[in-house]
Amino acid sequence: MGNGDIRVRGFAARAGGWSARHRWAAVGIWVLFVVLAMGLGSAAGRVDVKDSDQLKGETHTAARIIEDAGIDEPAGETVLIQAKGGELKATDGEFRDAVDAVVRAVEGTGRVTEVTSPYDTKTISKDGRSALVQFDVRGEADTAGERIEPVLKAVEGVQRDHESLRIEEIGGASMMKTFGDAYGEDFKKAEYSAVPVAFGILLIAFGALVAALLPMVLAITAIMATMGLMGVVSHVMPMSETANSVMLLVGMAVGVDYCLFYLRREREEREAGRDAQTALRIAAATSGRAIVVSGVTVCVAMAGMLFTGLAEFEAMGLASLMVVAVAMVGSVTVLPALLSLLGGRVEKGRIPFLRRRERGGSGEGGGQDSRFWTAVLRRVLAKPVVAVVVAAGALLAITAPALGMKTQQLTLDQEFGDSLPIVQTYNRLNDAFPGGSEPAEVVVKARDINAPEVKSALAGFRDRAISSGASRGPVEIRLHDAQNVAFVYVPLVGGSDLDKAGASLDKLRDEVRPATLGKVDGVQAPITGQVAGSKDFNDQLAGAVVPVFAFVVVFAFALMLLSFRSLTIAVTSIVLNLLSVGAAYGILVAVFQHGWGASLVGAEGVGAIITWLPLFLFVILFGLSMDYHVFVVSRIREARLRGLATKDAIRHGVVTTAGVVTSAAVIMVAVFAIFGTLSMQSMKQMGVGLAAAVLIDATIIRGVLLPAVMALLGERNWYLPKWLHRLPDLTHDEAPRAVAEPAARAGEGEPLKV
């Protein structure tokens, strides 16, 4: 087979050609870029999202007042002292002795301040069987978990001396330490295990050590460069640990996928009999272009998070966008240079028992046909109507549970279950003192906090909060005279039941505050706290859903329209992506809300989907789904341009991409599934949702529904109204002449005219 004249146009083709000709320069520039990015990031340092920037609304106002006043709120801790049974009461001598012992023990550590007795603060439960000793941890609240262990040991010592009582500590610092110890290593193992899992799958897919290493090298260097860039960018838009974790996930997924697409095509062309240079140029002109189209589309999807107005989402969106852009550029620049340098050595380290099936003489350069997908395609294309009805019906059935989706911020027991003793302490504290573990916090700012009218309003607020039924008390007031700020802590009726606690919060905001603090001129009194933060987050997220969805869908549609110059392809790509996202929602609701099969993933009794997940999944999945869609449709279009009839082009495109799409999907599913094994339900939900969606997308959507729909549409797949012909042409007609089939000359179909 002759290699022929290869026609290459477009950014990907030109970049690949330049890199292959200047291989050492291309590799050197990439290495220099990665090193410089890391160096700049290290020198600049990373600026993390501040509490005052996390949310808008009252939560933001309260955090801004505290920050401007220069008040560092310490980490508060509570020791619950509770009779285990019998008639023992807080007024009994034995109970009083235990309280005194706790106070002495925690003060004796030298790590705490502002220790209060329940007999002074009236923090004794209504039944008289429970009491609270409260104190603050010295030093910064953010690092209090590192200093709390001596206090925990002191409380444990008192517990050993009073077996008839339950003496347990809970608070910001103790929870920070407990969860850090229990799940910090869990997260690290998940992140670290993603690399060997992905490498193992690549080794099976390629059967050669060097070929399997290339995608890992690209993904890891792209992630390293992005981590450095995040440090620089954080001075304009603050970043976070969550954004870092999401960036690692997305970077590993797309970095490996893009390299996989490119490398597989180059190998296919060489196996078809073309020399290394021609194979590389064809890969640059075809898979390279698909990577650019996919990468830009994914970047647009990730940019949707910037419209939420939520600092955490904005950080995640920007970090993901950056790593996708870096991986995309690396795939079409340094990868061709590496392949040119390695040549046949890319097959080094061949694993004997993973010897690939050699093709030979097919002349297609289309890759290894999959027997399984060939059999599936034969049935799908023979009866496309049946295939559409069955596949779409199955997806709609899977999506159906999503109509009853309930989202909320997960409570401590929902997030962690009963696996940790501190969760049981949290539940016992909430039962005895509803809302006491996480009270609402009213941040009062006045011109003079000690003015008579302000003090009167504070007292009125405290009394009315209880008389209105929003709180059962005790309501604590702390004054900061120098800053003219007061903190009012209000335990909410409803406790850990967020719906009931939310109603109590509304009563405070809408009734109690206007009738008291709201009547004093010059007084600000935003209400914050966990329940308020959850409500403000939900309200802001709800307001962001429509603009984010609209932005992602409209721009993805426009990119597909410009990239394929087909109105039909653009519409079907959006519909199919929405189906895969809907199916992911349905699976999440079925498992985590209704409990169907929840025991299989350790998710019993959760009963809700964490608030931020649906929007996050939509953006991530819509972007990642485009990877497969663009790759498969590009191959179909390429075959059609070469003269194959539409149905033959569909068969060729789907079957020849089946191997690489399957390998890419298996890697993504495996990496995401690792996060589905974590103990935190929010991470488990994210992992299960992503893994399920990618699996559905790579099988039912791309293997059945896409070819069936395209077969039914026939030549209408390439429909572009005349009034849209003036749009910019981004297709470039990059299919190489050398790959042309004699199909058109043999009468199998007319060449596609674009």
Short mmCIF file of N, CA and C in Angstrom, two decimals, residues 101 104 143 177 363-364 392 431 481 562 687:
data_model
loop_
_atom_site.label_atom_id
_atom_site.label_comp_id
_atom_site.label_asym_id
_atom_site.label_seq_id
_atom_site.Cartn_x
_atom_site.Cartn_y
_atom_site.Cartn_z
N ALA A 101 -14.41 17.58 87.65
CA ALA A 101 -13.22 16.86 87.17
C ALA A 101 -12.92 17.20 85.71
N ARG A 104 -11.41 20.75 85.59
CA ARG A 104 -10.01 20.75 86.03
C ARG A 104 -9.10 20.09 84.99
N THR A 143 -6.08 25.30 62.63
CA THR A 143 -5.09 24.28 62.99
C THR A 143 -5.36 23.68 64.37
N LYS A 177 -9.72 16.58 63.87
CA LYS A 177 -8.71 15.54 64.11
C LYS A 177 -9.25 14.15 63.78
N GLY A 363 -5.85 -2.58 4.69
CA GLY A 363 -5.84 -1.38 3.90
C GLY A 363 -6.61 -0.25 4.45
N GLU A 364 -7.24 -0.41 5.57
CA GLU A 364 -8.06 0.66 6.08
C GLU A 364 -7.28 1.60 6.97
N ALA A 392 -33.15 3.99 24.15
CA ALA A 392 -33.70 5.22 24.72
C ALA A 392 -34.69 4.91 25.84
N ASP A 431 -29.85 15.16 70.46
CA ASP A 431 -31.07 14.68 71.11
C ASP A 431 -31.31 15.41 72.43
N ASP A 481 -16.05 44.49 72.66
CA ASP A 481 -16.24 45.93 72.82
C ASP A 481 -15.36 46.75 71.88
N LEU A 562 -20.00 24.27 14.54
CA LEU A 562 -18.87 24.82 13.79
C LEU A 562 -17.84 23.74 13.44
N GLY A 687 -18.18 9.55 43.06
CA GLY A 687 -17.51 8.46 42.35
C GLY A 687 -18.48 7.55 41.62
#
